[in-house]
Tab-separated table of C-alpha atoms in Angstrom:
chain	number	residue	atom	x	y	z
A	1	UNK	CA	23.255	-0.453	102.511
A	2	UNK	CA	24.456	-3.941	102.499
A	3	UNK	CA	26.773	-2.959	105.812
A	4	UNK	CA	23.675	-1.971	107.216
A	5	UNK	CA	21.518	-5.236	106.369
A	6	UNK	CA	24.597	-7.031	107.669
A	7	UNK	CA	24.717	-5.528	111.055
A	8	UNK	CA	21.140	-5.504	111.129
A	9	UNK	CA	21.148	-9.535	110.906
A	10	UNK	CA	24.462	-10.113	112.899
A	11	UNK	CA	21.702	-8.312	115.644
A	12	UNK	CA	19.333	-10.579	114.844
A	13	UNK	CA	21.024	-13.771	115.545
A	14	UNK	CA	22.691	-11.884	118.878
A	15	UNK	CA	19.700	-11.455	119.878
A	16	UNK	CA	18.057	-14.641	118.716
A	17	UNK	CA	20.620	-16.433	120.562
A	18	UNK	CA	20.252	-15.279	123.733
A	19	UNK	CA	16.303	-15.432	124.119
A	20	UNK	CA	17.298	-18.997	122.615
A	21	UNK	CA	19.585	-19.314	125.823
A	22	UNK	CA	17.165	-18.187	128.254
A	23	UNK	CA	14.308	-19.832	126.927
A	24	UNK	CA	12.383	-22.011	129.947
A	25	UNK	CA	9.011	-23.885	130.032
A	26	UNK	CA	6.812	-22.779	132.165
A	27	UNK	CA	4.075	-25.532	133.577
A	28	UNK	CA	1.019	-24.209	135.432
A	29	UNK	CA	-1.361	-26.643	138.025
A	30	UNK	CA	-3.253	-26.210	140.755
A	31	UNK	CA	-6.861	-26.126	142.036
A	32	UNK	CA	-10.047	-24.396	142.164
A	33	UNK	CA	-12.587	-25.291	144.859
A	34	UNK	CA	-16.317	-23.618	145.338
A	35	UNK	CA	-18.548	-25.184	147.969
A	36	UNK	CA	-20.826	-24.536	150.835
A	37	UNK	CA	-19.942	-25.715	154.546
A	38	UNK	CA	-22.157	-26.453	157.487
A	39	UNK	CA	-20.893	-27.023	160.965
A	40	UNK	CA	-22.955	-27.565	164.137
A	41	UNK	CA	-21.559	-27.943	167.729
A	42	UNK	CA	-24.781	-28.792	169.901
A	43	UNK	CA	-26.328	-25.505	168.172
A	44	UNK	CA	-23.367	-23.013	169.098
A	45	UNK	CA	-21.281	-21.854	166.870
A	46	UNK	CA	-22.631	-22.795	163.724
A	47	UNK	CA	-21.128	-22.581	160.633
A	48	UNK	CA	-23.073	-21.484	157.761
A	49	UNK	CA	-20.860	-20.779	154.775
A	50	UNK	CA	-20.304	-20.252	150.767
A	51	UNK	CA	-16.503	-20.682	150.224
A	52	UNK	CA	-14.041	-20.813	147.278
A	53	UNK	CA	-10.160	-21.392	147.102
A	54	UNK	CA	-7.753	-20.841	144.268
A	55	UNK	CA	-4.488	-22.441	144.568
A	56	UNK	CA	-1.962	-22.454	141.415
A	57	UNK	CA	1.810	-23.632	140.787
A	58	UNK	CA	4.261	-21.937	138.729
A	59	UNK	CA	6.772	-23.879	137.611
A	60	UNK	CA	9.709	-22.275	135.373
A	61	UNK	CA	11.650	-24.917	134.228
A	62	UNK	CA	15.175	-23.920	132.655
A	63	UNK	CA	16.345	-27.841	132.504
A	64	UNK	CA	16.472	-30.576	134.636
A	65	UNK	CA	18.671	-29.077	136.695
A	66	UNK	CA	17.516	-25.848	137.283
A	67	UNK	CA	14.217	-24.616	138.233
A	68	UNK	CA	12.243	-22.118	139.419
A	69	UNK	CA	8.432	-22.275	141.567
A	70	UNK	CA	5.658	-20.063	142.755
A	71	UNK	CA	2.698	-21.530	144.667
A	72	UNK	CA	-0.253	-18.639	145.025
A	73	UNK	CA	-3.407	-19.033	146.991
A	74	UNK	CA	-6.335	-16.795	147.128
A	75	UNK	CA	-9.682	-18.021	149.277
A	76	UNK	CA	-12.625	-15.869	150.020
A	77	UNK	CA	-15.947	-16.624	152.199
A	78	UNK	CA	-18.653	-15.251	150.176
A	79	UNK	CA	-20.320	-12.430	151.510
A	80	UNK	CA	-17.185	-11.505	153.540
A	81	UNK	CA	-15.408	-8.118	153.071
A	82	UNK	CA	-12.998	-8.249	155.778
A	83	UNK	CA	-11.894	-4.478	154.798
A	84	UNK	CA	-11.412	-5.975	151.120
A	85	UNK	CA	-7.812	-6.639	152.384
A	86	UNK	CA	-6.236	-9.653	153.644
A	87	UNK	CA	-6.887	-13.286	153.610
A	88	UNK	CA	-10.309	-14.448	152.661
A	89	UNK	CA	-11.448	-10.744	151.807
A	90	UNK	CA	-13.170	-9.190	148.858
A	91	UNK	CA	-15.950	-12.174	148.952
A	92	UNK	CA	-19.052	-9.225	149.485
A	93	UNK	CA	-20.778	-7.167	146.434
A	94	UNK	CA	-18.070	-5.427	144.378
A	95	UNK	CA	-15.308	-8.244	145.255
A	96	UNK	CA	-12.198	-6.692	144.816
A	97	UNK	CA	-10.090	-8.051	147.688
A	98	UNK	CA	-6.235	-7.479	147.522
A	99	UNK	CA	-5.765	-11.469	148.638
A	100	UNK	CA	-2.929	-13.562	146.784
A	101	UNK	CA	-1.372	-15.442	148.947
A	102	UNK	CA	2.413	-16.300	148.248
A	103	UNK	CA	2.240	-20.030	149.518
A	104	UNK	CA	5.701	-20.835	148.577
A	105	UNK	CA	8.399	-19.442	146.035
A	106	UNK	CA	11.748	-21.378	145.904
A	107	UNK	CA	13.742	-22.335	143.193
A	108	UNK	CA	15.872	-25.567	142.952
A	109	UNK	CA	19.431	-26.802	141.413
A	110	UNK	CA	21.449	-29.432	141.066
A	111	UNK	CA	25.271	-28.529	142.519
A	112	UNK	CA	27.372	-28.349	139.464
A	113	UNK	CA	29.374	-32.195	139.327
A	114	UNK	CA	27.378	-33.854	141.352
A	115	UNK	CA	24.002	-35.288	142.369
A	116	UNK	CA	23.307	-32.776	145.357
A	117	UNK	CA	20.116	-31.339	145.126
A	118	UNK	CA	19.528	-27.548	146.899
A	119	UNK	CA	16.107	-26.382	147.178
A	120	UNK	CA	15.931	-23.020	148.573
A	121	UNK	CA	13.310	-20.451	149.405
A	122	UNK	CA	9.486	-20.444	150.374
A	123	UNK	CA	8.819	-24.208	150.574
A	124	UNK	CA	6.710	-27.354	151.915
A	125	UNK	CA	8.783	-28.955	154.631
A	126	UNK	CA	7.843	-31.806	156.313
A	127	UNK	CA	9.048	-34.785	158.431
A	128	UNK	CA	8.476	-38.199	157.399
A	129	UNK	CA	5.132	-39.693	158.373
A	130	UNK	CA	4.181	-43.127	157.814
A	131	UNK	CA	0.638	-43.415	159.042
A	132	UNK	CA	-1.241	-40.289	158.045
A	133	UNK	CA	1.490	-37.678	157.833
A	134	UNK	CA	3.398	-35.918	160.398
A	135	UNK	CA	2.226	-34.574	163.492
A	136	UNK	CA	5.646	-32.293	164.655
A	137	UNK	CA	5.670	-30.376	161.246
A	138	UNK	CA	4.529	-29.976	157.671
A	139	UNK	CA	4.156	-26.397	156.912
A	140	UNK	CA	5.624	-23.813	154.403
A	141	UNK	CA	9.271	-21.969	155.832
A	142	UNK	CA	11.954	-20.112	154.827
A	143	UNK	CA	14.406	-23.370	154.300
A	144	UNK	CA	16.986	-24.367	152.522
A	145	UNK	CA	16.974	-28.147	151.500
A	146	UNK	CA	20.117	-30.449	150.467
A	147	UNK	CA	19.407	-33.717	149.759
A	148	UNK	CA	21.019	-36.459	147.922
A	149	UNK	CA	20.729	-40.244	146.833
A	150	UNK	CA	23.397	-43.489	147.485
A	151	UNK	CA	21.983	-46.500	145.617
A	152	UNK	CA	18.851	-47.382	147.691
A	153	UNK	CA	19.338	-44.387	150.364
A	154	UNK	CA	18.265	-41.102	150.260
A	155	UNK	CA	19.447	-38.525	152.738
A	156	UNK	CA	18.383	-34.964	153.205
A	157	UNK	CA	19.650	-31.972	155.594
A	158	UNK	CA	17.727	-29.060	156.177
A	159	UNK	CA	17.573	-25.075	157.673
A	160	UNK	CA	14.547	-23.467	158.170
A	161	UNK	CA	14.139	-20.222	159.646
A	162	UNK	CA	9.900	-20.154	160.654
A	163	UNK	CA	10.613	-16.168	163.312
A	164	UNK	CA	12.672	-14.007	163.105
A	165	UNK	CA	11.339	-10.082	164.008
A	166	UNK	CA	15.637	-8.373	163.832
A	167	UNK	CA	16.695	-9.160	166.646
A	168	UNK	CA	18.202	-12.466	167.764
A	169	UNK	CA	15.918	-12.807	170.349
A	170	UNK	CA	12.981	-13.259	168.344
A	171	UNK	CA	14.832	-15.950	165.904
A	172	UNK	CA	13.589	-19.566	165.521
A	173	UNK	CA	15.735	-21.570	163.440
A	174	UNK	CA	15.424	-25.146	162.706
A	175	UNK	CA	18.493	-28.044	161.847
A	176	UNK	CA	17.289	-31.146	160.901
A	177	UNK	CA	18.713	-34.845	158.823
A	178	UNK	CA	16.384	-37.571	157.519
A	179	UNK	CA	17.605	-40.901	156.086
A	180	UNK	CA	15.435	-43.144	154.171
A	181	UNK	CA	16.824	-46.617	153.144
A	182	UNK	CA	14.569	-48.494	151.115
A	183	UNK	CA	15.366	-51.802	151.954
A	184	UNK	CA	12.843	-53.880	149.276
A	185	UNK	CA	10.203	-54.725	151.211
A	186	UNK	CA	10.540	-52.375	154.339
A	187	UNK	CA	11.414	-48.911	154.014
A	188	UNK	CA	13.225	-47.345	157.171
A	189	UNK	CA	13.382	-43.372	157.825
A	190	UNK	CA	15.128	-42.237	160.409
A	191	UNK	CA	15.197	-38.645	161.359
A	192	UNK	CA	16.096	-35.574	163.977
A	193	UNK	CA	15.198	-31.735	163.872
A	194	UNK	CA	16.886	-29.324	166.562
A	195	UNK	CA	14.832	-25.987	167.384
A	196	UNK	CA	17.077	-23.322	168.554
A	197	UNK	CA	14.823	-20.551	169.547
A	198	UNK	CA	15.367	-16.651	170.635
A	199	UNK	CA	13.698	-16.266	173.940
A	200	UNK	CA	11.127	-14.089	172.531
A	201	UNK	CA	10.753	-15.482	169.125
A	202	UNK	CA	7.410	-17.496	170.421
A	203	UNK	CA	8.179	-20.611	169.151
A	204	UNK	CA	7.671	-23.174	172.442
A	205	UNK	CA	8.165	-20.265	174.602
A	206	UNK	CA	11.230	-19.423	173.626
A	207	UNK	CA	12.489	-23.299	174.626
A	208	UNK	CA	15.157	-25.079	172.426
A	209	UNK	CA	13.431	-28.497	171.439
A	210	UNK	CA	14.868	-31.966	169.873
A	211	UNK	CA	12.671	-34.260	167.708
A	212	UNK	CA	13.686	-38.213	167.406
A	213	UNK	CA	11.677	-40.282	165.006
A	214	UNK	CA	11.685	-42.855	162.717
A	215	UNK	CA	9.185	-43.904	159.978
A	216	UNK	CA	8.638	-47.186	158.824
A	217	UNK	CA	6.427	-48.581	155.594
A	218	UNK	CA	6.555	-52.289	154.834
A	219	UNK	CA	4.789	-54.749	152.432
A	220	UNK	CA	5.438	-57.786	153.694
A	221	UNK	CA	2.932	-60.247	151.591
A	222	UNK	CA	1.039	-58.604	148.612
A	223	UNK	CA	-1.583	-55.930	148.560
A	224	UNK	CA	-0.973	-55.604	152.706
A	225	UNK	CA	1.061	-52.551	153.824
A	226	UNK	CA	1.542	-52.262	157.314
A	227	UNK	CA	3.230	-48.530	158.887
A	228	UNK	CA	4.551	-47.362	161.996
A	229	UNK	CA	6.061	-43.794	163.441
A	230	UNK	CA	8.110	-43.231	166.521
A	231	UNK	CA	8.611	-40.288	167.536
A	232	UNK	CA	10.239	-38.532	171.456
A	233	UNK	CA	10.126	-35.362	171.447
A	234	UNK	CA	11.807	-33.206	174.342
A	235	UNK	CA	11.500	-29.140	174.988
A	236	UNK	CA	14.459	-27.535	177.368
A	237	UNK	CA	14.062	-27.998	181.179
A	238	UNK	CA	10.243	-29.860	180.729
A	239	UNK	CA	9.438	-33.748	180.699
A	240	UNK	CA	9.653	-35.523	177.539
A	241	UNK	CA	6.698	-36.533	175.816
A	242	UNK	CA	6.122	-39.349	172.643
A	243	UNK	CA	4.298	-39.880	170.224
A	244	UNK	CA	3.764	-43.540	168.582
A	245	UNK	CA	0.992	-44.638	165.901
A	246	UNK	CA	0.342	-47.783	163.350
A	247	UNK	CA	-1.294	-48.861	160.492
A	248	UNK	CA	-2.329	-51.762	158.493
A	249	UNK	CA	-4.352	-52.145	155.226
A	250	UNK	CA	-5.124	-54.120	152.742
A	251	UNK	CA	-6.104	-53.832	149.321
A	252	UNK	CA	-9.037	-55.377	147.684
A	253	UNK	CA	-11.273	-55.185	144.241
A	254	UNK	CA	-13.755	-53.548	146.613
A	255	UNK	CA	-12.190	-51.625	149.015
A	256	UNK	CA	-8.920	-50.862	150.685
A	257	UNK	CA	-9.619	-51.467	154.851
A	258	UNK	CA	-7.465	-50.704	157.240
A	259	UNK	CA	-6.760	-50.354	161.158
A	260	UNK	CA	-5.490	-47.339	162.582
A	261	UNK	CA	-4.539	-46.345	166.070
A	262	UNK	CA	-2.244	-43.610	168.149
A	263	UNK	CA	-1.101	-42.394	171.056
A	264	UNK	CA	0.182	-38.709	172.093
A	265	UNK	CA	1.849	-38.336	175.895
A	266	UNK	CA	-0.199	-35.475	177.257
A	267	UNK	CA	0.870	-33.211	180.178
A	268	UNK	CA	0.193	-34.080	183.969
A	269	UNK	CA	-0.354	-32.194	186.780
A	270	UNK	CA	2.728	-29.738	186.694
A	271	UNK	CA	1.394	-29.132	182.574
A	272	UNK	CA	4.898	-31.063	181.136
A	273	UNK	CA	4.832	-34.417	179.444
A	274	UNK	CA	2.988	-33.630	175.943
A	275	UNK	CA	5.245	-33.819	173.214
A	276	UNK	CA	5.895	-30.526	171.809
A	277	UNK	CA	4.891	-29.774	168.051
A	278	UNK	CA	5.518	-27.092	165.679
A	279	UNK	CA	2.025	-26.755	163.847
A	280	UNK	CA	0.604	-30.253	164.427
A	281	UNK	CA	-2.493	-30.815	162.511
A	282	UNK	CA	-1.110	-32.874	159.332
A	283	UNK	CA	-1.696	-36.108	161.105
A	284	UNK	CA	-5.037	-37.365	160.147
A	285	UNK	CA	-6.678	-40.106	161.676
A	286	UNK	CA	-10.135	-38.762	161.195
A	287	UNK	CA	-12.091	-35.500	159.883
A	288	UNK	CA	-12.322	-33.676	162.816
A	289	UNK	CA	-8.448	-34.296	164.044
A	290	UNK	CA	-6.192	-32.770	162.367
A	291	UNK	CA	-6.540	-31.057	158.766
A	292	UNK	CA	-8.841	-33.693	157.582
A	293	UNK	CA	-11.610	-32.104	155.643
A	294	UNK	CA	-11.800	-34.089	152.218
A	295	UNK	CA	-12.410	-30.653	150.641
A	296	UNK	CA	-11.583	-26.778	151.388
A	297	UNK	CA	-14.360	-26.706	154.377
A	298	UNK	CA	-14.141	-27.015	158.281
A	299	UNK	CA	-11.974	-29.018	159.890
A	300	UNK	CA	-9.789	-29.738	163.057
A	301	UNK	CA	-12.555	-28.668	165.294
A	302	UNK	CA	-10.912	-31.220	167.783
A	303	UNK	CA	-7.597	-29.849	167.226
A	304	UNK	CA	-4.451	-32.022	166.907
A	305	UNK	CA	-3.339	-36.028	167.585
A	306	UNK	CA	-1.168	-34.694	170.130
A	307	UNK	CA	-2.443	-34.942	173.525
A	308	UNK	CA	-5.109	-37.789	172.499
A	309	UNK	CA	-4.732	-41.493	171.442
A	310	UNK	CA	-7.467	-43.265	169.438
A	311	UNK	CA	-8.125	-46.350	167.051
A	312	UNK	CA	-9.884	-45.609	164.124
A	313	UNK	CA	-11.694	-48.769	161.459
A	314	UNK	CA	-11.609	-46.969	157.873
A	315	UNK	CA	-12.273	-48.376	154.764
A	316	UNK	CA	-11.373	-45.938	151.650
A	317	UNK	CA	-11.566	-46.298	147.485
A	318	UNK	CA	-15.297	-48.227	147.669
A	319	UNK	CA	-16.586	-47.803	144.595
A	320	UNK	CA	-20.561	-49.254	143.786
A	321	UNK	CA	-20.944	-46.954	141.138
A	322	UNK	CA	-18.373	-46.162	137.987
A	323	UNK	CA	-16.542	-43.105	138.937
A	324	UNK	CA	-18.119	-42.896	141.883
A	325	UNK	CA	-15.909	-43.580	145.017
A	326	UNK	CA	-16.456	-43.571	149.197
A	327	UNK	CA	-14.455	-43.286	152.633
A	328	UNK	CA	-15.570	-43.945	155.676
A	329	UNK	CA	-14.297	-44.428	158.887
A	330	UNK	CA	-15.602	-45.072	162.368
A	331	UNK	CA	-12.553	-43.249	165.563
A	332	UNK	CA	-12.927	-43.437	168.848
A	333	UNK	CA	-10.714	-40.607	170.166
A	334	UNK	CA	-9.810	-40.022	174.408
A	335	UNK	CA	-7.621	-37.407	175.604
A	336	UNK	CA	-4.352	-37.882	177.661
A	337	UNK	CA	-3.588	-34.464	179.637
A	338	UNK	CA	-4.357	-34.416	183.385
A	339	UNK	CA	-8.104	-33.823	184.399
A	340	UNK	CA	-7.207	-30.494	185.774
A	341	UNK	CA	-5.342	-29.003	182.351
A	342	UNK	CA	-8.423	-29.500	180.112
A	343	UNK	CA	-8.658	-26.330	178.600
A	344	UNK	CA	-11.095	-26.253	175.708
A	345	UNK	CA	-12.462	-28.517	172.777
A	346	UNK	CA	-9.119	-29.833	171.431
A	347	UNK	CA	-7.088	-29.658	174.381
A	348	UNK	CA	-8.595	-33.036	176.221
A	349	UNK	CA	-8.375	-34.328	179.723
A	350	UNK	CA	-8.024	-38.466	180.120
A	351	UNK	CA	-11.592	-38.587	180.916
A	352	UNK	CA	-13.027	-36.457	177.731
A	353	UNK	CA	-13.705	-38.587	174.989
A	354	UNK	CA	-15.678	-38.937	171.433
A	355	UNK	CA	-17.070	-41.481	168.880
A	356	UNK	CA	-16.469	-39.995	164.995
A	357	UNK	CA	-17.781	-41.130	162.245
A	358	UNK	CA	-16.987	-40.030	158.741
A	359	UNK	CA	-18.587	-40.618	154.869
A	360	UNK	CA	-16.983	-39.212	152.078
A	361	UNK	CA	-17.876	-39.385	148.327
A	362	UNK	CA	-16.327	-38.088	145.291
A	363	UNK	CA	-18.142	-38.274	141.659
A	364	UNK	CA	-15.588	-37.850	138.952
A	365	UNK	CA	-17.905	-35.832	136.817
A	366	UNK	CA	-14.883	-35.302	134.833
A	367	UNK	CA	-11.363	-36.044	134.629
A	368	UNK	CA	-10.150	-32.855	136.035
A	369	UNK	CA	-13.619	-32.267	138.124
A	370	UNK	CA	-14.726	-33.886	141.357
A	371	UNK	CA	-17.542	-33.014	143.247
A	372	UNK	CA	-17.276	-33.761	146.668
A	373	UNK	CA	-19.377	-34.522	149.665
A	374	UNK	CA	-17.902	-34.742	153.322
A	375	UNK	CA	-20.111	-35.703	156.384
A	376	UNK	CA	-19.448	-35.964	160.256
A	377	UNK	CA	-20.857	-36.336	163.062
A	378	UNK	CA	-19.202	-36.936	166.883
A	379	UNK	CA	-20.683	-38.669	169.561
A	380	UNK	CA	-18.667	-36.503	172.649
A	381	UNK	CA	-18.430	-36.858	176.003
A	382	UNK	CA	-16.006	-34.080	177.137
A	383	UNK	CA	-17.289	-33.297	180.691
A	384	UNK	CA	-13.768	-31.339	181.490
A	385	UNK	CA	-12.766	-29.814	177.841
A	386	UNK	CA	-16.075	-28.472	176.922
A	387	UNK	CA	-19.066	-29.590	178.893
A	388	UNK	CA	-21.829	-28.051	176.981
A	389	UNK	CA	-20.935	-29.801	173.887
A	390	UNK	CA	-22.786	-33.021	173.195
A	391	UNK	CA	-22.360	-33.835	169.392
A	392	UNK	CA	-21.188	-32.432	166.570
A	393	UNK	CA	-22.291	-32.483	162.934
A	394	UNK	CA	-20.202	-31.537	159.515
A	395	UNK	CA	-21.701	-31.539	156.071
A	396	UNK	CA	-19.784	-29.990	153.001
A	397	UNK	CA	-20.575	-30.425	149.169
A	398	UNK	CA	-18.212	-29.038	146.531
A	399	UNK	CA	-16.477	-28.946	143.227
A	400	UNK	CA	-13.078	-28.869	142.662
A	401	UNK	CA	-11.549	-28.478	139.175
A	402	UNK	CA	-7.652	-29.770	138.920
A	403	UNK	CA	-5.653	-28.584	136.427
């Protein structure tokens, strides 16, 4: 009997010690969002919708150098079926829609010895962006991501694979270095990404591309911080288009102001010149270019930067009443593509313009629940891109719980 208790603890602690060894903390955050949209282009094409979207990170921490993610996402329009199957089904009577996103799932390790962090898997990859993110790409990808630190420089190297259908002529696969050298009061990012693409992997048309750029952010006197990006951007056997934008702002007690303007090449006559772009709608001058909804509603009705430059007065964290906060910001936006290659609402001819002007408020109801309200409305005068479009008019309200 006493052999048998024996064993029976010896088991114990075997077994103890190995859950004990493969113990990891697991930290959960995300999002959920529930509002209605409204969206009006000169009374076609309205938008009339309920909307929710559920985003949550896994993180499964072993120890500080070893970890583990998931990112999920589920978003439904209410009322919408959509077969029950799918993104942004099951929102109709009976719910029910089979509708989890995987967003990104990666995990991430330090290289035994030394301080070489790997990142590989489903991730966020972007290029450095000064002004108001990056306008080539910031997406999720199949990458793997080394990066590493020398005193006040941090480099990074990447692969990313965004196509591939099993054959090599439908692979896309991305190479790319950034250095950023924080240099006290400026902070310099250099950075290139090479596109080698399968002729039928539809990424540029099965072109190889090259991306230069280079971010800066500097502070020269206190409270001002002034930013810049640079970027040329060339596909194979096409002209070479560029991209170039600034900032300045300055922080107050009342307000933070600031002066922003771009430009994008767009394409001339023989449709070369624009500067190509992976995904393109992270850079976000305004509400209607670019993904910048302040909340989970419509957006980039104008499409990208690329292809227009603009100046935009903004003026963000106002605040009249406690815990109450506004952003608003007047654009003027004009396209830069040939009058003849004006295609639609965000693909803009040198003569199509627009007037935006954008009011945002959040209400901190609590600390981990904003309610949101995000207006719009465009001036437009796009006589080539779409002629029977006069003004345009956004107006979402929301919650959002953060956890």
């Amino acid at each position: 009997m006493k052999r048998i208790i024996v064993l029976a603890l010896a088991a114990c602690m075997v077994l103890g010690a190995a859950f004990s060894a493969s113990a990891a903390e697991f930290k959960a955050s995300g999002f959920l969002y529930a509002g209605y949209d409204y969206l009006n282009v000169d009374n076609n094409g309205k938008t009339n919708d309920f909307s929710q979207r559920f985003r949550s990170q896994i993180d499964i921490v072993a120890s500080e150098s070893l970890s583990g993610t998931v990112f999920f996402e589920i978003d439904q329009t209410w009322g919408h079926a959509n077969g029950n199957i799918g993104n942004n089904s099951g929102g109709a009577l009976g719910a029910d829609g089979v509708n989890i996103e995987t967003k990104r799932a990666y995990m991430t390790f330090l290289v035994p010895s030394t301080s070489v962090q790997v990142r590989a898997g489903i991730q966020g990859l972007a290029l450095p962006g000064a002004v108001a993110g990056s306008p080539v790409i910031n997406h999720d990808v199949a990458a793997i991501v080394a990066s590493t630190s020398f005193g006040k420089v941090d480099a990074t190297a990447f692969f990313a694979r965004p196509y591939d259908a099993d054959a090599s002529s439908t692979t896309a696969d991305l190479f790319g270095a950034i250095v950023s050298a924080n240099l006290d009061v400026v902070t310099v990012s250099p950075y290139i990404m090479v596109s080698n693409n399968g002729h039928d992997s539809g990424a540029l048309n099965g072109n190889e591309a090259q991306w230069y750029g280079v971010a800066v952010e500097a502070t020269p006197v206190e409270n001002l911080t002034l930013a810049f990006d640079g970027i040329y951007g060339a596909v194979e056997s096409q002209d070479d288009g560029f991209f170039l934008a600034g900032k300045a702002a300055y922080a107050t007690d009342f307000a933070v102001p600031a002066f922003l303007a771009w430009y994008g090449s767009g394409n001339d006559s023989d449709g070369e010149g624009i500067m190509p772009t992976l995904e393109g709608l992270d850079f976000v001058p305004c509400t209607l270019v670019g993904f910048g909804a302040a909340a989970t509603s419509s957006d980039a009705l104008f499409g990208s930067a690329i292809g227009k430059w603009g100046v935009s007065l903004q003026a963000s964290e106002m605040s009249f009443i406690e815990k109450v906060s506004h952003t608003v910001r007047a654009t003027y936006i004009r396209g830069t593509n040939d009058d003849d290659l004006a295609a639609n609402i965000t693909n803009w001819s040198d003569d199509d313009s627009a007037v935006e002007f954008d009011f945002v408020t959040t209400y901190a109801a609590y600390d981990n629940l904003d309610i949101i309200v995000d207006l719009a409305y465009a001036v437009t005068d796009l006589d080539d891109a779409a002629p029977s479009t006069d003004d345009v008019f956004k107006a979402a309200i929301g919650a959002q719980y953060n956890f």
